[in-house]
XYZ file of C-alpha atoms in Angstrom:
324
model
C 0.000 0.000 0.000
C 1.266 3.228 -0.768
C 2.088 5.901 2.095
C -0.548 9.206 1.881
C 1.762 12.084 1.918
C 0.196 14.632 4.889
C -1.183 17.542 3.503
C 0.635 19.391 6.162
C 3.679 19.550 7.467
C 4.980 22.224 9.964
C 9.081 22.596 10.667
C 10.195 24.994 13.281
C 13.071 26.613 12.789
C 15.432 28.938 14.467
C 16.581 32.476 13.986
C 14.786 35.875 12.665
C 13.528 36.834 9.126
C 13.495 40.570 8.800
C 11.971 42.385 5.798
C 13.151 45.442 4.182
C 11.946 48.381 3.456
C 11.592 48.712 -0.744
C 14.795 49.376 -2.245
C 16.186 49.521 1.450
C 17.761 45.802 2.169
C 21.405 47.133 2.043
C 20.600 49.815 4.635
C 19.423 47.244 6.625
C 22.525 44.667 6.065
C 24.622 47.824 6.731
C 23.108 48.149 9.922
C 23.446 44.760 11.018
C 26.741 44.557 10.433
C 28.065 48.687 12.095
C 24.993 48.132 14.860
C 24.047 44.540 15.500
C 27.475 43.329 14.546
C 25.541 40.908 12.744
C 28.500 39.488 10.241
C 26.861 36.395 9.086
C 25.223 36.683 5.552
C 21.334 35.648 5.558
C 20.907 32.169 5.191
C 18.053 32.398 2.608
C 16.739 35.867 1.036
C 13.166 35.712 -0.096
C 12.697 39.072 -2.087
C 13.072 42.155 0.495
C 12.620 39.018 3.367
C 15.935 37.739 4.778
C 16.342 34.624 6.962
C 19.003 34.565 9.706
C 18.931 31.059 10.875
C 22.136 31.252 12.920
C 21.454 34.610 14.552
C 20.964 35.894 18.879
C 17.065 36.199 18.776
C 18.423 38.358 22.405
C 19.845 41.414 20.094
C 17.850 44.472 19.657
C 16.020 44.467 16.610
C 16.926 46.445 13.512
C 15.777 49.499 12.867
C 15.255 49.420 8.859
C 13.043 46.531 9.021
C 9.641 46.772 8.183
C 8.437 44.246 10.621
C 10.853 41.035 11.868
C 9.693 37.569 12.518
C 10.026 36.459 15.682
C 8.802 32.933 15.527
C 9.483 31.168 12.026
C 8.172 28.259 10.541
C 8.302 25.953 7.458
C 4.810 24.676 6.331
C 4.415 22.359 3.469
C 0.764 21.975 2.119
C -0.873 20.650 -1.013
C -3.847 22.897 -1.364
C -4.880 26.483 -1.281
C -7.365 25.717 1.155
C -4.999 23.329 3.310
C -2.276 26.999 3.361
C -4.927 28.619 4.767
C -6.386 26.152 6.802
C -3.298 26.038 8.821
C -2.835 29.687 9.652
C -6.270 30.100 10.754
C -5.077 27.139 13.574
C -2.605 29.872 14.779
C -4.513 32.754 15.141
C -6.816 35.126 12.801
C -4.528 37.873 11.568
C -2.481 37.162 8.875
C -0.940 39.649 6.558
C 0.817 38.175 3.364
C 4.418 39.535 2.166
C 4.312 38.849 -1.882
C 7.581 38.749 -4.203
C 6.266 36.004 -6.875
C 3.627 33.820 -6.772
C 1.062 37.058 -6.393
C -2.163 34.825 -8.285
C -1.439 31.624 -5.145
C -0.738 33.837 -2.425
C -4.473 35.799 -3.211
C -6.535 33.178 -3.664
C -4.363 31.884 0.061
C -5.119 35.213 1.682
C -8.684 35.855 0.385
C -9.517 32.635 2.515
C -8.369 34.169 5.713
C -10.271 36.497 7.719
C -10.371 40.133 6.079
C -7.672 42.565 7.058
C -7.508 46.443 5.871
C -4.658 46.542 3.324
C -5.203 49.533 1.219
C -4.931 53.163 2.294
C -6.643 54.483 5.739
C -8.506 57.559 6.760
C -6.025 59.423 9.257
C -6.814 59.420 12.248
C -7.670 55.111 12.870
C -7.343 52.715 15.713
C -4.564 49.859 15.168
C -6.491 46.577 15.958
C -5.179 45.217 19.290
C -4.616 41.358 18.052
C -1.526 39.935 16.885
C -0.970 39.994 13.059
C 1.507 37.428 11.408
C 3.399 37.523 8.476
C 3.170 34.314 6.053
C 5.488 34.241 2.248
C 5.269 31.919 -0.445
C 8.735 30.409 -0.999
C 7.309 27.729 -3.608
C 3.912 26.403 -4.420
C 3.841 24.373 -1.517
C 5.986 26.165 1.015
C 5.583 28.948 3.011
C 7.533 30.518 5.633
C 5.568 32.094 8.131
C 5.732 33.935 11.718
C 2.514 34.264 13.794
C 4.809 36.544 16.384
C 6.132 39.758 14.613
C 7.323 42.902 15.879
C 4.817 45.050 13.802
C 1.473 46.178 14.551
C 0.906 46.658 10.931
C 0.112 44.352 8.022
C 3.834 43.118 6.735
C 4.802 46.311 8.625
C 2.903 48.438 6.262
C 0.806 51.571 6.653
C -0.450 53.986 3.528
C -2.664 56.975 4.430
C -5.733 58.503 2.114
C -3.793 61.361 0.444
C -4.789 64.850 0.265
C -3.741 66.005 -3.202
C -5.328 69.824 -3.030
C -4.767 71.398 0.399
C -1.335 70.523 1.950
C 1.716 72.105 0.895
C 3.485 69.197 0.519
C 3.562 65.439 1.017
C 5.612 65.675 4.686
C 2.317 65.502 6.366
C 1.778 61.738 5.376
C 4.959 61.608 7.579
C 3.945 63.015 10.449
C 0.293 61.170 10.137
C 2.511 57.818 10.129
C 4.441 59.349 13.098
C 1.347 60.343 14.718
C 0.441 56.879 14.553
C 3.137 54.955 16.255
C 2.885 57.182 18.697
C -0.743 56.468 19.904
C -0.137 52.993 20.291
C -0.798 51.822 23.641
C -3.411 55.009 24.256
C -0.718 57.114 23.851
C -1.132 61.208 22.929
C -2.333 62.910 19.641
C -2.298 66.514 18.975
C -6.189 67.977 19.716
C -7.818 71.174 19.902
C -6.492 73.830 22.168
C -2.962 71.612 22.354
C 0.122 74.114 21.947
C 2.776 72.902 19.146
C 5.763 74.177 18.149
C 7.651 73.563 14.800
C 11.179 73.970 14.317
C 11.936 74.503 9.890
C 8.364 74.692 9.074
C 8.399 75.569 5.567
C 6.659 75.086 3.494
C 3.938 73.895 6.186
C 3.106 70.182 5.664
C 3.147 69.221 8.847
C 1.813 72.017 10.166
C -0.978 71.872 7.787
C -1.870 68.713 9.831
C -1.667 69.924 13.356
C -4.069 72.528 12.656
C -7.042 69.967 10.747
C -6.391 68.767 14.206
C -7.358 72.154 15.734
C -3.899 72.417 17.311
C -2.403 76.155 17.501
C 1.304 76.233 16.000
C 3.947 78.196 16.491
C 6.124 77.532 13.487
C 9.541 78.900 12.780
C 11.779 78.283 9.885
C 14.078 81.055 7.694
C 11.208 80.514 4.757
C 7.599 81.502 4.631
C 4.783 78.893 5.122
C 2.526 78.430 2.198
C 0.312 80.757 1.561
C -2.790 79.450 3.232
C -1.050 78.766 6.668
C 0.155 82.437 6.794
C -3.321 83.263 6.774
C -4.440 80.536 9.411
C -5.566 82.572 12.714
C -4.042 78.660 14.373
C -0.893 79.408 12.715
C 2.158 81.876 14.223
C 5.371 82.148 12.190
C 8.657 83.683 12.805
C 10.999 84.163 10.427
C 14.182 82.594 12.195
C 16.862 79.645 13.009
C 14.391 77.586 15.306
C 17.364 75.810 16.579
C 18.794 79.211 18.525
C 15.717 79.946 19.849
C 16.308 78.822 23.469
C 13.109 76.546 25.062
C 11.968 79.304 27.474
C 11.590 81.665 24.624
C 8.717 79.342 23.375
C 7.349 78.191 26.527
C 5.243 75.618 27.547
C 4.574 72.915 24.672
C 1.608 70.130 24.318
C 4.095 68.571 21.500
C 7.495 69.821 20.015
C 8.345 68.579 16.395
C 11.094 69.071 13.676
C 12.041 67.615 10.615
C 15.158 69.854 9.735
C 17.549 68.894 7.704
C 20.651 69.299 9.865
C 23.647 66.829 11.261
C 22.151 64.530 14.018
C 24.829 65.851 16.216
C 22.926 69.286 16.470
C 19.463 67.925 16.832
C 20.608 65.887 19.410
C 21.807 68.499 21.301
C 19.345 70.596 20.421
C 16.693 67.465 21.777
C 18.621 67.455 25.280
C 17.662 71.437 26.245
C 14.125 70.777 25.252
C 14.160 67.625 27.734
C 16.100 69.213 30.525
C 13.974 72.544 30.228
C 11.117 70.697 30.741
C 8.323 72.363 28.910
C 7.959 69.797 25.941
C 5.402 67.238 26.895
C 5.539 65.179 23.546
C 8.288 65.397 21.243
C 8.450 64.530 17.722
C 11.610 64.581 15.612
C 13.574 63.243 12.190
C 16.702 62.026 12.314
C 18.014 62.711 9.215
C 21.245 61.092 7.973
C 24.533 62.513 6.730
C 26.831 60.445 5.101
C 27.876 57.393 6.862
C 25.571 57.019 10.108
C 27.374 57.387 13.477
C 24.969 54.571 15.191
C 26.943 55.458 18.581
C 24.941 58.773 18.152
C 21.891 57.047 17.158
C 22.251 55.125 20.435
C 22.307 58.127 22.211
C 18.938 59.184 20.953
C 17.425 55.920 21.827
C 18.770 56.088 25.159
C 16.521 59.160 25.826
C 13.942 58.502 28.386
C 10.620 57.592 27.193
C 11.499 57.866 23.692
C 11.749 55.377 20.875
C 13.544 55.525 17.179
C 11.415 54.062 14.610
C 12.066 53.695 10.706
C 8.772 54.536 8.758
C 7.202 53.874 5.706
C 6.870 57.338 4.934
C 10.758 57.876 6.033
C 13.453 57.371 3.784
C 17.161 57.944 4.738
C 16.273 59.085 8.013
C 14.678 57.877 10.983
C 12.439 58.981 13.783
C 12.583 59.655 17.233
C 9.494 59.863 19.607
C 9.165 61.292 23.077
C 5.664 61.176 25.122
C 5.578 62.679 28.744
């Protein structure tokens, strides 16, 4: 008699896969070699997704993946309906990460509970459960992680654009930024909150705090667009926001810049703001220059109750949160 192959088979296996950013998987091999000190090569790359099976699952994770998986598996199946089948016995939330096979893996996820991947209305709530991340490696293999380190879909968030009013596209930024930080019932700017803006031009994000009824005190060498002058929410001064010293500005509800300067000066610029005291919720963009001093970058993580994130919306830069 011959043997019935099973229709599923389920290998666990050690280490991390971590997926890039698009058009980002030598930052993040850069950084896992200068900050992890990560010198092994991935055992397996998978499109953007790369497999570390010989790797400390103790390290910090890096900051220029999307989302990491924390728990990888191997699952061999015969059937569309068997692939799904199996990740509905893990848990419901399962977002798919797609680099060939795109006809398979849609007919896989559309028989898994619904899950919003397309672009959201800003502000929304980030569902609470657990969301893995499942690839097709063949026909009849997927690797997949029910425990990531992302809240979103494959680490993925898009926003509904506004393509008439802001003044430019930084605003999708901040909204991502904005995001992150409410996790966990955590602050977003409202009505009557105080905000200032260090290089505001030409008034993207400032554009947002204000559809948020926030006041803003923005400051950059350049005018705001046209339409923000005019805003009775809006302030501007015409000036280096970076030498104007905290207790000129006073008491803040949130504090945000996206400058382009060295990380050395924001840093510093970061620390009188925290020691001052009169920033409740801080809001900043890292942006790199040339080769990235990571001993610096640990210096902003270190910062207490603050966080560094890589975002979608980001590109070579990161950002650093602070919430009171």
């Amino acid at each position: 008699m011959n043997e019935v192959e099973p229709k599923i088979k389920i290998e666990n296996i050690s280490g991390r896969a971590f997926l890039a950013f698009p058009d980002q998987t030598e930052m993040l091999l850069t950084e896992m070699i200068e900050r992890l000190h990560i010198v092994s090569k991935p055992t397996h790359i998978y499109g953007d997704l790369l497999y570390f099976a010989d790797i400390d699952t103790t390290s910090p994770l890096p900051y220029w993946a999307k989302t990491t998986m924390l728990a990888p598996k191997i699952i061999h199946f015969n059937s569309i309906k068997d692939a799904a089948s199996v990740l509905r016995s893990f848990q419901r939330s399962w977002a798919p990460y797609n680099y060939h096979l795109f006809r398979r893996a849609n007919f896989i996820q559309e028989k898994l509970p619904h899950i919003h991947l397309n672009a959201r209305p800003f502000p929304m709530k980030i569902p609470s459960s657990p969301i893995g991340l499942y690839t097709l490696i063949d026909e009849n293999t997927m690797l997949v992680s029910e425990k990531t380190s992302s809240v979103f879909p494959a680490g993925h968030i898009i926003f509904e654009e506004d393509h008439e009013n802001p003044p430019s596209r930084a605003y999708l930024k901040l909204m991502e930024a904005l995001t992150v930080s409410a996790l966990n019932n955590g602050p977003m700017p409202k009505e009557g909150d105080f905000c200032f803006e260090a290089g505001a031009s030409p008034g993207g994000w400032t554009w947002l705090l204000t559809k948020r009824g926030a006041s803003v005190f923005a400051v950059d060498r350049a005018e705001l667009a046209p339409s923000l002058m005019k805003n009775p929410l809006v302030k501007f001064t015409s000036h280096d926001a970076f030498t104007l010293k905290p207790s000129e500005i006073g008491k803040c509800d949130w504090v945000f810049s996206d400058v382009i300067c060295y990380p050395a000066r924001l840093y510093n610029w970061i620390c009188k703001w925290l020691e001052s005291g009169l920033a409740k919720n801080m809001i900043c963009t890292i942006k790199m220059q040339g080769k990235t001093d990571w001993s610096l970058i640990e210096k902003f993580a270190a910062l207490p109750n603050s966080r560094i994130v890589h975002l979608n919306y980001n590109k070579h830069e990161l950002t650093w949160i602070y919430t009171s």
